[in-house]
Amino acid sequence: MSSTDIAINQTDMHHGHDEHDHHHDLNFIEKYIFSQDHKVIAKQYLFTGIIWAFIGGFLSILFRLQLGWPEATFTFLEPILGGWVQNGKLDPEFYLALVTMHGTIMVFFVLTAGLSGTFSNFLIPLQIGARDMASGFMNMLSYWIFFLSSVVMFSSLFIETGPAGGGWTVYPPLSALPQAISGSGMGMTLWLIAMALFIVSTLLGGINYIVTIINLRTKGMSMTKLPLTIWAFLLTAILGLLSFPVLFSAALLLIFDRSFGTSFYLSDIYIAGEALSNTGGSPILFQHLFWFLGHPEVYIVILPAFGIVSEVIATNSRKPIFGYRAMIGSMLGISVLSFVVWAHHMFVTGMNPFLGSVFMFLTLIIAVPSAVKVFNWIATLWRGNIRFSAAMLFAVGFVSLFISGGLTGIILGNSALDIQLHDTYFVVAHFHLVMGAAAFFGMFTGVYHWFPKMFGRMMDEKLGFVHFWLTFISVYLVFLPMHYVGIAGFPRRYYNWTGFEAFNMFTDLNTFISIAAILGFTAQFVFLFNFIYSIFKGRRASLNPWHSNTLEWTTPVNPGHGNWPGEIPTVYRWPYDYSKPGAAEDFIPQHVPFSETQSSNLPQERVLE
C-alpha cells in the first residue's frame, strides 16, 4: 500500500462527517439510543431535562393553585390526581409531596443533570479540541443510570401511598419513619433509591469531564486559553465528585434507619403516645451530611450557568471578557468556599452561637467572588457593541436575577436575621431567584446560543424574545412579592394559612403570585414550540452564525462522530479576541496563528511568532 493510500485511509478514519465512512456499522440503537458520541448523549440529557422541567413546573402550578385560592374547590383536578383530590380539595399530605417532588426534580434532575449533563457533554470535547470524551462508554453509562433514576423517581408519583413527602431535604425523623405519614412510605424508599442512582450517574459523568479536560486538550490549548465555559464545567465536576458521596452516605444511613432498625438519626421518638425503641441517633447529623452536599450543590447548579453566560456576553458584546483571570480566580474561590458554609442552613438547630458566627463570616465572604463575577459581566457589557439575540437577553437576565437573588443571600447569611426569616417565604424567594430562575436563564442562554451547533438550524429569534420577556417579567412578579410576605413571617410548606389571622391580609398577594406563576409556566410552551419546530423546520445555520472564536465553530455545521473531518485545529490564542484594534474583522478565532494577524498583534504576541 502506498503512502498516499495510508494518508487517504487515515483521513477516512477521522472523517466522521461522512455517514458512509464512520457509521456504516452502527445501527439506529447504537447511534441514537446507546450512543457513545458525546453530542448525542448531550441531546439525551437535554430532552430528558426538558421533560422533567415541565413535570416539575406542572407540580408547582398545582400547589400554587392551592396557595392562591385556598378555599376554592378544584373539581377539574380530580380526573388528573384521582384520590388526592376529595370533593375538589387537595389532600394536605399530597400538597407536601408536591412540594417535595417539585424541589427534587428541579434541583437535581433539571438543573444538575439537565444543565451540566447537556452542556458539559456537548461543549467539553468541542471547545478543547477533542474527538470525544475520555470514555465514551462511561459517558453512555452515566446517562442511562440517570435515566433509570428518572424512571424510579417518576414511578413514585403513581404509587398508592403517594410520592415522598418530607420536603426536598427529606429531614428525619419524618422521612426515617415509614409509619409517620403516607409520604414517608414506599414513595420515600423510591426517592432514596432514585437519588442513589442519580449520584452514581453524576460521579461517572464528573470523572469523565475532569479527565477529558485535563488530558485531551488539543495542541496549544493551555489552561489559560480555555473558554470560561470549560473552567466552569471542570470546577462543577470537581465539586460534584467531592460532595455527592456525602449525600450518598446520608441516604444510605437513612435507608438503614427506615428498613433495618438502626438509629443513626432516631432517638426518643413517640408516635401516638407510644415510645419507639430507637436511641442514640441525631437528626442533626443528617442535616450536616445533607447540607455538606446541599451547599456545593447550589454552585454545581450555578457554575455551568456562570460559564455559559460569560461566553455569550463576551460574544454578543463583541468585546473580550473583562478580567479573564479574575473570572477563573472567582470561580476557584467560590468552589473552595462552598465547602465551608453549609451550616448557614442550620442556624436554628441550636448550634453554638460562636460556630454560627464562623459560618456567618464565611458565608458573607463568598459574596466577594460572586460580586467580582457580576462586576466583570457588567464591565464586559459596558460600551460594548451589543447584539441583543435571544441568548444575550437571557444572559443579561441571568445577571439581573443573580444580583437580586444574591443581595437577599447577604441578609440570610446573617445569623441574627436568618433566625427570624428561616423557613419563611423570604428564603423561598431568595433561592428561587439566585439559584432556580437564574440557572434556568443560564440554561436557556446555552440552548439559544448552541442550538445551531446541536441541530444545524437556528431557533426563531422573535419567539425567543417573547419567551424571554414573558419569563423575565413573571419570575420577578412571582418572587419579589414573596420577600414581603416572608418578612412578615409567612411560613413555607403550609398547605392552608387562612386559619391564621396575621396572614389573611396576604390573600390577594398570594393570588397574584399564583397568577404570575401560571403565566410563567405558560410562557415555557413558547420555548417548547420554538425548540421542537426549529429542530425540523428552523432556518439552516451557517458555519459560525454568532462570529464566535471558540473551536466548536470550526467543525462542520452537523459534526459527525469525531467532530473534525480532518485534523483537529491547533490553538494559538485565548478565546476572547473580539474587536481587536487593527484586525480585519471584529473576531479572531482561536485557531488563527499570530502570523496571519500582523496588523492587530500586541507587542508580546509578535514575540510569540
Coordinates of C-alpha atoms in Angstrom, one line a residue:
M1 CA 0.0 0.0 0.0
S2 CA 1.4 3.4 -1.0
S3 CA 1.9 6.3 1.4
T4 CA -0.9 8.1 -0.4
D5 CA -3.3 5.2 0.3
I6 CA -2.3 5.3 4.0
A7 CA -3.0 9.0 4.1
I8 CA -6.4 8.6 2.5
N9 CA -7.3 5.8 5.0
Q10 CA -6.3 8.0 7.9
T11 CA -8.4 10.8 6.6
D12 CA -11.3 8.4 6.2
M13 CA -10.9 7.3 9.8
H14 CA -11.0 10.9 11.0
H15 CA -13.7 11.9 8.6
G16 CA -16.7 11.2 10.8
H17 CA -18.9 13.7 8.9
D18 CA -19.5 11.3 6.0
E19 CA -22.0 8.7 7.2
H20 CA -20.6 6.0 5.0
D21 CA -17.1 6.3 6.5
H22 CA -17.9 6.1 10.1
H23 CA -21.4 4.8 10.7
H24 CA -21.8 2.0 8.2
D25 CA -21.5 -0.5 11.1
L26 CA -23.7 1.4 13.6
N27 CA -27.4 0.6 13.7
F28 CA -30.1 3.0 14.9
I29 CA -29.9 1.8 18.5
E30 CA -26.1 2.1 18.7
K31 CA -26.2 5.5 17.0
Y32 CA -29.1 7.3 18.8
I33 CA -30.0 5.3 21.9
F34 CA -27.0 3.6 23.4
S35 CA -24.7 6.1 21.7
Q36 CA -21.2 6.8 22.8
D37 CA -21.0 10.1 20.9
H38 CA -20.9 13.0 23.4
K39 CA -23.1 15.2 21.2
V40 CA -25.9 12.6 21.1
I41 CA -25.6 12.0 24.9
A42 CA -25.8 15.7 25.5
K43 CA -29.1 15.9 23.5
Q44 CA -30.4 12.9 25.5
Y45 CA -29.7 14.8 28.7
L46 CA -31.3 17.9 27.2
F47 CA -34.5 16.2 26.1
T48 CA -34.8 14.3 29.5
G49 CA -34.1 17.6 31.4
I50 CA -36.8 19.5 29.4
I51 CA -39.4 16.7 30.1
W52 CA -38.5 16.9 33.8
A53 CA -38.7 20.7 33.8
F54 CA -42.3 20.6 32.5
I55 CA -43.2 17.9 35.1
G56 CA -41.6 19.9 37.9
G57 CA -43.3 23.1 36.7
F58 CA -46.7 21.4 36.5
L59 CA -46.3 20.3 40.1
S60 CA -45.6 23.8 41.2
I61 CA -48.7 25.1 39.4
L62 CA -50.8 22.5 41.3
F63 CA -49.6 23.8 44.7
R64 CA -49.8 27.4 43.6
L65 CA -53.5 26.8 42.9
Q66 CA -53.9 25.6 46.4
L67 CA -51.9 28.6 47.9
G68 CA -53.6 31.2 45.6
W69 CA -57.2 30.0 46.2
P70 CA -57.0 28.1 49.5
E71 CA -60.8 28.0 49.9
A72 CA -61.7 27.1 46.3
T73 CA -62.7 23.7 45.1
F74 CA -60.7 22.2 42.1
T75 CA -63.0 19.5 40.8
F76 CA -61.3 19.7 37.4
L77 CA -58.2 18.2 39.0
E78 CA -60.0 15.0 40.1
P79 CA -59.5 13.2 36.7
I80 CA -55.8 14.1 36.9
L81 CA -55.0 13.5 40.6
G82 CA -57.6 10.9 41.4
G83 CA -57.9 10.2 45.2
W84 CA -55.6 13.0 46.1
V85 CA -58.4 15.5 45.4
Q86 CA -61.5 14.8 47.6
N87 CA -64.6 16.9 46.8
G88 CA -62.4 19.4 44.9
K89 CA -60.0 19.8 47.9
L90 CA -56.3 18.9 47.6
D91 CA -55.1 16.4 50.2
P92 CA -52.8 18.1 52.7
E93 CA -50.3 15.3 52.7
F94 CA -50.3 15.3 48.9
Y95 CA -49.5 19.0 49.0
L96 CA -46.3 18.3 50.9
A97 CA -45.5 15.5 48.4
L98 CA -45.9 18.0 45.5
V99 CA -43.5 20.5 47.2
T100 CA -41.0 17.7 47.8
M101 CA -41.1 16.3 44.3
H102 CA -41.0 19.8 42.7
G103 CA -37.8 20.7 44.6
T104 CA -36.1 17.3 44.0
I105 CA -36.9 17.3 40.3
M106 CA -35.9 20.9 39.7
V107 CA -32.7 20.9 41.7
F108 CA -31.3 17.5 40.7
F109 CA -33.0 16.2 37.6
V110 CA -33.2 19.5 35.7
L111 CA -30.6 22.0 37.0
T112 CA -27.9 19.4 37.8
A113 CA -28.3 16.7 35.2
G114 CA -30.2 18.7 32.6
L115 CA -27.9 21.7 32.7
S116 CA -24.5 20.2 33.5
G117 CA -25.2 16.9 31.7
T118 CA -26.2 18.7 28.5
F119 CA -23.5 21.4 28.2
S120 CA -20.6 19.6 29.8
N121 CA -21.1 16.7 27.4
F122 CA -21.7 18.9 24.4
L123 CA -19.1 21.6 24.8
I124 CA -16.1 20.0 26.5
P125 CA -14.8 17.9 23.6
L126 CA -15.8 20.6 21.0
Q127 CA -14.2 23.5 22.9
I128 CA -11.0 21.8 24.0
G129 CA -10.4 20.2 20.6
A130 CA -11.0 16.5 21.4
R131 CA -12.6 13.8 19.3
D132 CA -14.9 12.7 22.2
M133 CA -14.9 12.2 25.9
A134 CA -12.1 10.2 27.6
S135 CA -14.5 7.3 28.0
G136 CA -17.5 7.1 25.6
F137 CA -18.8 4.0 27.3
M138 CA -18.7 5.6 30.8
N139 CA -20.5 8.6 29.3
M140 CA -23.2 6.4 27.9
L141 CA -23.5 4.6 31.2
S142 CA -23.8 7.9 33.1
Y143 CA -26.8 8.9 31.0
W144 CA -28.6 5.6 31.3
I145 CA -28.1 5.4 35.0
F146 CA -29.6 8.9 35.2
F147 CA -32.5 7.6 33.0
L148 CA -33.0 4.7 35.3
S149 CA -33.0 7.1 38.3
S150 CA -35.6 9.2 36.4
V151 CA -37.8 6.2 35.8
V152 CA -37.7 5.2 39.6
M153 CA -38.4 8.8 40.6
F154 CA -41.2 9.2 38.1
S155 CA -42.8 5.9 39.1
S156 CA -43.1 7.1 42.7
L157 CA -45.7 9.7 41.5
F158 CA -48.1 6.8 40.8
I159 CA -48.0 4.6 43.8
E160 CA -51.0 4.3 46.2
T161 CA -49.4 6.0 49.2
G162 CA -48.1 8.8 47.0
P163 CA -44.6 10.1 46.4
A164 CA -42.0 11.2 49.0
G165 CA -43.4 13.9 51.3
G166 CA -40.8 15.3 53.6
G167 CA -39.7 18.4 51.8
W168 CA -36.9 18.1 49.2
T169 CA -34.4 18.0 52.0
V170 CA -36.1 14.9 53.4
Y171 CA -35.2 15.6 57.1
P172 CA -35.6 12.8 59.5
P173 CA -37.3 11.8 61.8
L174 CA -40.3 12.4 59.4
S175 CA -38.5 10.7 56.5
A176 CA -37.0 7.9 58.7
L177 CA -40.3 6.6 60.0
P178 CA -42.4 4.9 57.3
Q179 CA -45.4 4.9 59.6
A180 CA -45.3 8.7 60.2
I181 CA -47.2 9.9 57.1
S182 CA -48.1 8.3 53.8
G183 CA -45.4 10.3 52.1
S184 CA -42.8 8.5 54.3
G185 CA -43.8 5.1 53.0
M186 CA -43.0 3.5 49.7
G187 CA -42.6 6.9 48.0
M188 CA -39.7 7.8 50.3
T189 CA -38.0 4.4 49.6
L190 CA -38.2 5.0 45.9
W191 CA -36.9 8.6 46.4
L192 CA -33.8 7.3 48.2
I193 CA -33.2 4.6 45.5
A194 CA -33.6 7.1 42.7
M195 CA -31.2 9.6 44.4
A196 CA -28.6 6.8 45.0
L197 CA -28.7 6.0 41.3
F198 CA -28.6 9.7 40.4
I199 CA -25.4 10.2 42.5
V200 CA -23.7 7.2 40.8
S201 CA -24.6 8.8 37.4
T202 CA -23.3 12.2 38.5
L203 CA -20.0 10.7 39.7
L204 CA -19.5 8.8 36.5
G205 CA -20.1 11.9 34.4
G206 CA -17.9 14.1 36.7
I207 CA -14.9 11.8 36.5
N208 CA -15.2 11.8 32.7
Y209 CA -15.4 15.6 32.4
I210 CA -12.3 16.1 34.6
V211 CA -10.2 13.5 32.8
T212 CA -11.2 14.8 29.4
I213 CA -10.4 18.5 30.2
I214 CA -7.0 17.6 31.9
N215 CA -5.8 15.1 29.3
L216 CA -7.4 15.6 25.9
R217 CA -6.8 19.3 25.1
T218 CA -5.6 19.9 21.6
K219 CA -2.1 21.3 20.7
G220 CA -1.7 24.8 22.1
M221 CA -4.8 24.7 24.3
S222 CA -3.2 25.6 27.7
M223 CA -5.4 26.0 30.7
T224 CA -5.2 29.8 30.3
K225 CA -6.6 29.6 26.8
L226 CA -9.6 27.6 27.8
P227 CA -13.0 29.3 27.4
L228 CA -14.7 30.1 30.8
T229 CA -17.3 27.6 30.0
I230 CA -14.7 24.8 30.3
W231 CA -13.3 26.2 33.6
A232 CA -16.9 26.3 34.9
F233 CA -17.6 22.6 33.9
L234 CA -14.3 21.5 35.4
L235 CA -15.0 23.1 38.7
T236 CA -18.6 21.8 38.7
A237 CA -17.4 18.3 38.1
I238 CA -14.8 18.6 41.0
L239 CA -17.5 19.9 43.4
G240 CA -19.8 17.0 42.5
L241 CA -17.1 14.5 42.9
L242 CA -16.2 15.7 46.4
S243 CA -19.7 16.4 47.7
F244 CA -22.2 13.9 46.2
P245 CA -20.6 10.9 48.0
V246 CA -21.6 12.6 51.3
L247 CA -25.2 12.7 50.3
F248 CA -24.9 9.1 49.2
S249 CA -23.8 8.2 52.7
A250 CA -26.7 10.2 54.2
A251 CA -29.2 8.4 52.0
L252 CA -27.7 5.0 52.8
L253 CA -27.9 5.6 56.6
L254 CA -31.5 6.8 56.1
I255 CA -32.3 3.6 54.3
F256 CA -30.7 1.6 57.2
D257 CA -32.8 3.6 59.7
R258 CA -36.0 3.0 57.7
S259 CA -35.6 -0.6 56.8
F260 CA -33.0 -2.3 59.0
G261 CA -33.8 -1.0 62.5
T262 CA -30.7 1.2 63.0
S263 CA -30.7 4.5 64.9
F264 CA -28.4 6.8 63.1
Y265 CA -30.9 9.7 63.0
L266 CA -33.5 8.5 65.6
S267 CA -33.8 8.9 69.3
D268 CA -36.5 9.4 71.9
I269 CA -39.4 9.2 69.3
Y270 CA -43.0 8.9 70.3
I271 CA -45.8 8.0 67.9
A272 CA -49.4 8.3 69.1
G273 CA -48.1 8.2 72.7
E274 CA -46.1 5.1 72.2
A275 CA -42.3 5.2 72.6
L276 CA -40.1 3.7 69.9
S277 CA -37.0 1.6 70.8
N278 CA -34.6 3.8 68.8
T279 CA -32.0 5.7 71.0
G280 CA -28.7 7.5 70.4
G281 CA -29.3 8.9 66.9
S282 CA -29.3 12.5 65.9
P283 CA -31.5 14.1 63.2
I284 CA -29.0 17.0 63.2
L285 CA -26.3 14.5 61.8
F286 CA -28.5 14.1 58.7
Q287 CA -28.7 17.9 58.3
H288 CA -24.9 18.2 58.4
L289 CA -24.5 15.4 55.8
F290 CA -27.2 16.8 53.6
W291 CA -26.0 20.4 53.6
F292 CA -22.4 19.4 53.1
L293 CA -23.7 18.4 49.7
G294 CA -26.5 20.9 49.6
H295 CA -24.4 24.0 49.6
P296 CA -21.8 22.9 47.0
E297 CA -24.9 21.7 45.1
V298 CA -26.2 25.2 44.6
Y299 CA -22.8 26.1 43.0
I300 CA -22.9 22.8 41.0
V301 CA -26.2 24.3 39.6
I302 CA -25.0 27.8 39.0
L303 CA -21.3 27.4 37.9
P304 CA -22.2 26.0 34.5
A305 CA -24.6 28.9 34.0
F306 CA -21.7 31.3 35.0
G307 CA -19.5 29.8 32.2
I308 CA -22.3 29.9 29.6
V309 CA -23.2 33.4 30.4
S310 CA -19.6 34.6 30.4
E311 CA -19.1 33.1 26.9
V312 CA -22.4 34.5 25.5
I313 CA -21.9 38.0 27.0
A314 CA -18.4 38.3 25.5
T315 CA -19.5 37.0 22.1
N316 CA -22.5 39.3 21.9
S317 CA -20.8 42.4 23.3
R318 CA -18.1 42.0 20.7
K319 CA -15.6 42.6 23.5
P320 CA -13.0 40.5 25.3
I321 CA -14.4 39.2 28.6
F322 CA -13.4 41.7 31.3
G323 CA -10.9 40.1 33.8
Y324 CA -10.5 36.6 32.4
R325 CA -8.1 35.5 35.2
A326 CA -10.2 37.2 37.8
M327 CA -13.2 35.2 36.5
I328 CA -11.2 32.0 36.9
G329 CA -10.0 33.1 40.3
S330 CA -13.5 34.0 41.5
M331 CA -14.8 30.6 40.4
L332 CA -11.9 28.8 42.2
G333 CA -12.7 31.0 45.3
I334 CA -16.4 30.1 45.1
S335 CA -15.6 26.4 44.7
V336 CA -13.3 26.3 47.8
L337 CA -15.6 28.5 50.0
S338 CA -18.7 26.5 49.0
F339 CA -17.4 23.6 51.2
V340 CA -17.2 25.6 54.4
V341 CA -20.5 27.4 54.6
W342 CA -23.0 24.5 54.8
A343 CA -24.2 25.2 58.4
H344 CA -25.7 28.6 57.5
H345 CA -28.7 26.4 56.6
M346 CA -28.7 25.3 60.2
F347 CA -28.6 28.4 62.3
V348 CA -31.9 27.4 64.1
T349 CA -30.7 23.9 65.0
G350 CA -29.4 25.1 68.4
M351 CA -25.8 25.3 67.3
N352 CA -23.2 27.1 69.4
P353 CA -23.6 30.8 68.5
F354 CA -19.8 31.1 68.1
L355 CA -19.8 28.4 65.5
G356 CA -22.8 30.2 63.9
S357 CA -20.7 33.4 63.7
V358 CA -17.9 31.5 61.9
F359 CA -20.3 30.1 59.3
M360 CA -21.8 33.6 59.0
F361 CA -18.4 35.1 58.4
L362 CA -17.5 32.6 55.7
T363 CA -20.9 32.9 54.1
L364 CA -20.6 36.7 53.8
I365 CA -17.0 36.2 52.3
I366 CA -18.4 34.1 49.5
A367 CA -20.3 37.1 48.3
V368 CA -17.0 38.7 47.3
P369 CA -16.0 36.3 44.4
S370 CA -19.7 36.4 43.3
A371 CA -19.5 40.2 43.2
V372 CA -16.3 40.0 41.2
K373 CA -18.2 38.0 38.6
V374 CA -21.1 40.4 38.5
F375 CA -18.7 43.4 38.1
N376 CA -16.8 41.7 35.3
W377 CA -20.0 40.9 33.4
I378 CA -21.2 44.5 33.7
A379 CA -17.8 45.8 32.7
T380 CA -17.8 43.5 29.6
L381 CA -21.2 44.9 28.6
W382 CA -20.1 48.5 29.3
R383 CA -19.7 50.3 25.9
G384 CA -19.8 47.0 24.0
N385 CA -21.2 46.7 20.6
I386 CA -24.1 44.7 22.0
R387 CA -26.2 42.3 19.8
F388 CA -29.5 41.5 21.5
S389 CA -30.0 37.9 20.4
A390 CA -32.4 35.7 22.4
A391 CA -29.3 34.1 24.1
M392 CA -27.9 37.6 25.0
L393 CA -31.2 38.7 26.6
F394 CA -31.3 35.6 28.8
A395 CA -27.6 36.2 29.7
V396 CA -28.3 39.7 30.8
G397 CA -31.5 38.5 32.5
F398 CA -29.3 36.0 34.4
V399 CA -27.1 38.7 35.7
S400 CA -30.1 40.7 36.8
L401 CA -31.6 37.7 38.7
F402 CA -28.2 36.8 40.2
I403 CA -27.8 40.3 41.6
S404 CA -31.4 40.5 43.0
G405 CA -31.3 36.9 44.4
G406 CA -27.7 37.4 45.7
L407 CA -28.4 40.5 47.7
T408 CA -31.1 38.7 49.8
G409 CA -28.4 36.0 50.4
I410 CA -26.4 38.5 52.3
I411 CA -29.4 39.2 54.5
L412 CA -30.0 35.5 55.1
G413 CA -26.2 34.8 55.7
N414 CA -26.5 37.0 58.8
S415 CA -27.5 34.6 61.6
A416 CA -29.4 37.2 63.7
L417 CA -31.7 37.9 60.7
D418 CA -31.8 34.3 59.5
I419 CA -33.2 33.1 62.8
Q420 CA -36.2 35.3 62.2
L421 CA -36.5 34.6 58.4
H422 CA -35.8 30.9 58.5
D423 CA -38.5 28.7 56.9
T424 CA -40.4 31.7 55.6
Y425 CA -41.2 32.7 52.0
F426 CA -38.2 35.1 52.2
V427 CA -35.9 32.0 51.9
V428 CA -38.0 30.6 49.1
A429 CA -37.8 33.9 47.2
H430 CA -34.0 34.1 47.7
F431 CA -33.0 30.7 46.4
H432 CA -35.5 30.7 43.6
L433 CA -34.1 33.9 42.2
V434 CA -30.4 33.2 42.8
M435 CA -30.3 29.5 42.0
G436 CA -33.6 28.4 40.4
A437 CA -34.6 31.1 37.9
A438 CA -31.0 32.2 37.4
A439 CA -29.8 28.7 36.5
F440 CA -32.8 28.3 34.2
F441 CA -31.8 31.5 32.5
G442 CA -28.3 30.2 32.1
M443 CA -29.8 27.0 30.6
F444 CA -31.9 29.0 28.1
T445 CA -28.9 31.1 27.2
G446 CA -27.0 28.0 26.3
V447 CA -29.8 26.4 24.3
Y448 CA -30.4 29.5 22.2
H449 CA -26.7 30.1 21.6
W450 CA -25.6 26.5 20.8
F451 CA -28.7 25.3 19.2
P452 CA -27.2 25.8 15.7
K453 CA -24.3 23.6 16.6
M454 CA -26.6 21.0 18.1
F455 CA -29.1 20.7 15.3
G456 CA -27.7 22.6 12.4
R457 CA -30.6 25.1 12.4
M458 CA -31.5 28.4 14.0
M459 CA -34.2 28.9 16.6
D460 CA -36.7 31.7 15.9
E461 CA -35.4 34.9 17.5
K462 CA -38.8 36.7 17.7
L463 CA -40.3 33.7 19.6
G464 CA -37.1 33.8 21.7
F465 CA -37.8 37.5 22.6
V466 CA -41.5 36.7 23.5
H467 CA -40.3 33.8 25.6
F468 CA -37.7 36.0 27.4
W469 CA -39.9 38.9 28.3
L470 CA -42.8 36.7 29.5
T471 CA -40.5 34.6 31.6
F472 CA -38.4 37.5 32.9
I473 CA -41.5 39.5 34.0
S474 CA -43.3 36.6 35.5
V475 CA -40.2 35.4 37.5
Y476 CA -40.0 38.8 39.2
L477 CA -43.8 39.0 39.7
V478 CA -43.7 35.7 41.5
F479 CA -40.6 36.1 43.7
L480 CA -40.4 39.8 44.6
P481 CA -43.7 39.7 46.5
M482 CA -42.6 36.6 48.3
H483 CA -39.9 38.6 50.1
Y484 CA -42.5 40.9 51.6
V485 CA -44.8 38.0 52.9
G486 CA -41.6 36.3 54.1
I487 CA -40.5 39.3 56.2
A488 CA -44.0 39.3 57.7
G489 CA -43.3 35.7 58.9
F490 CA -45.3 33.8 56.3
P491 CA -44.2 30.2 56.7
R492 CA -43.0 27.7 54.0
R493 CA -44.8 24.4 53.3
Y494 CA -48.1 25.4 54.8
Y495 CA -51.0 23.9 53.0
N496 CA -53.5 26.3 54.2
W497 CA -52.9 29.6 56.1
T498 CA -56.4 31.0 56.3
G499 CA -56.8 29.9 59.9
F500 CA -54.1 32.5 60.9
E501 CA -55.5 36.0 61.4
A502 CA -52.0 37.5 60.8
F503 CA -51.7 36.0 57.3
N504 CA -55.2 36.7 56.0
M505 CA -54.0 40.1 54.7
F506 CA -51.9 38.3 52.1
T507 CA -54.7 36.6 50.4
D508 CA -54.6 38.9 47.4
L509 CA -50.8 38.8 47.2
N510 CA -50.9 35.0 47.1
T511 CA -53.5 35.0 44.4
F512 CA -51.3 37.5 42.4
I513 CA -48.2 35.3 42.8
S514 CA -50.2 32.2 41.6
I515 CA -51.4 34.1 38.5
A516 CA -47.9 35.2 37.7
A517 CA -46.6 31.6 38.2
I518 CA -49.2 30.3 35.8
L519 CA -48.2 33.0 33.3
G520 CA -44.5 32.0 33.6
F521 CA -45.3 28.3 33.2
T522 CA -47.4 29.0 30.1
A523 CA -44.5 31.1 28.6
Q524 CA -42.4 27.9 28.5
F525 CA -44.7 26.4 25.9
V526 CA -43.5 29.2 23.6
F527 CA -40.0 27.9 24.1
L528 CA -41.1 24.3 23.7
F529 CA -42.8 25.1 20.3
N530 CA -39.8 27.1 19.1
F531 CA -37.4 24.3 20.2
I532 CA -39.2 21.4 18.5
Y533 CA -40.3 23.4 15.4
S534 CA -36.7 24.7 14.9
I535 CA -35.2 21.2 15.1
F536 CA -37.1 20.2 11.9
K537 CA -38.1 23.4 10.2
G538 CA -35.7 26.1 11.5
R539 CA -33.6 28.3 9.2
R540 CA -30.4 26.4 8.3
A541 CA -27.4 27.6 10.3
S542 CA -24.2 28.8 8.8
L543 CA -20.8 27.5 10.0
N544 CA -20.3 30.3 12.6
P545 CA -23.6 32.2 13.0
W546 CA -22.5 34.2 16.0
H547 CA -19.0 35.1 14.7
S548 CA -17.5 33.4 17.8
N549 CA -13.9 32.5 18.5
T550 CA -14.1 29.1 20.2
L551 CA -13.2 25.8 18.5
E552 CA -16.7 24.3 18.2
W553 CA -17.5 26.7 15.4
T554 CA -14.6 25.2 13.3
T555 CA -16.4 21.9 13.0
P556 CA -18.9 21.2 10.1
V557 CA -22.4 22.5 10.6
N558 CA -23.5 19.0 11.6
P559 CA -20.3 17.4 13.1
G560 CA -20.2 13.6 12.9
H561 CA -18.6 11.2 15.3
G562 CA -15.1 12.5 15.9
N563 CA -16.1 16.2 15.4
W564 CA -13.5 17.3 12.9
P565 CA -13.3 15.6 9.4
G566 CA -9.6 16.2 9.1
E567 CA -7.0 17.2 11.7
I568 CA -8.0 18.9 14.9
P569 CA -7.1 22.6 14.7
T570 CA -4.1 23.9 16.7
V571 CA -4.8 26.7 19.2
Y572 CA -2.7 29.9 19.2
R573 CA -4.6 32.4 21.2
W574 CA -7.2 32.9 24.0
P575 CA -10.9 32.7 23.1
Y576 CA -11.8 36.3 23.6
D577 CA -10.1 38.3 20.8
Y578 CA -13.1 40.4 19.9
S579 CA -12.9 43.9 18.3
K580 CA -9.1 43.9 18.4
P581 CA -7.7 47.2 17.2
G582 CA -6.2 46.8 13.7
A583 CA -7.9 43.5 13.0
A584 CA -9.7 42.9 9.7
E585 CA -12.8 41.6 11.4
D586 CA -14.3 42.0 14.9
F587 CA -13.4 38.5 15.9
I588 CA -10.2 36.3 15.6
P589 CA -10.9 32.6 16.2
Q590 CA -8.6 30.7 18.5
H591 CA -7.0 28.6 15.7
V592 CA -5.8 31.6 13.7
P593 CA -2.0 32.0 14.1
F594 CA -0.4 35.3 15.0
S595 CA 1.5 35.3 11.7
E596 CA -1.9 35.9 9.9
T597 CA -2.9 38.9 12.1
Q598 CA 0.2 41.1 12.0
S599 CA -1.8 44.3 11.9
S600 CA -3.5 43.6 15.2
N601 CA -0.8 41.8 17.2
L602 CA 0.2 43.2 20.5
P603 CA 3.9 43.6 21.2
Q604 CA 4.1 40.4 23.3
E605 CA 2.2 38.5 20.6
R606 CA 4.8 39.5 18.0
V607 CA 7.4 37.8 20.2
L608 CA 5.3 34.6 20.1
E609 CA 5.8 34.3 16.4

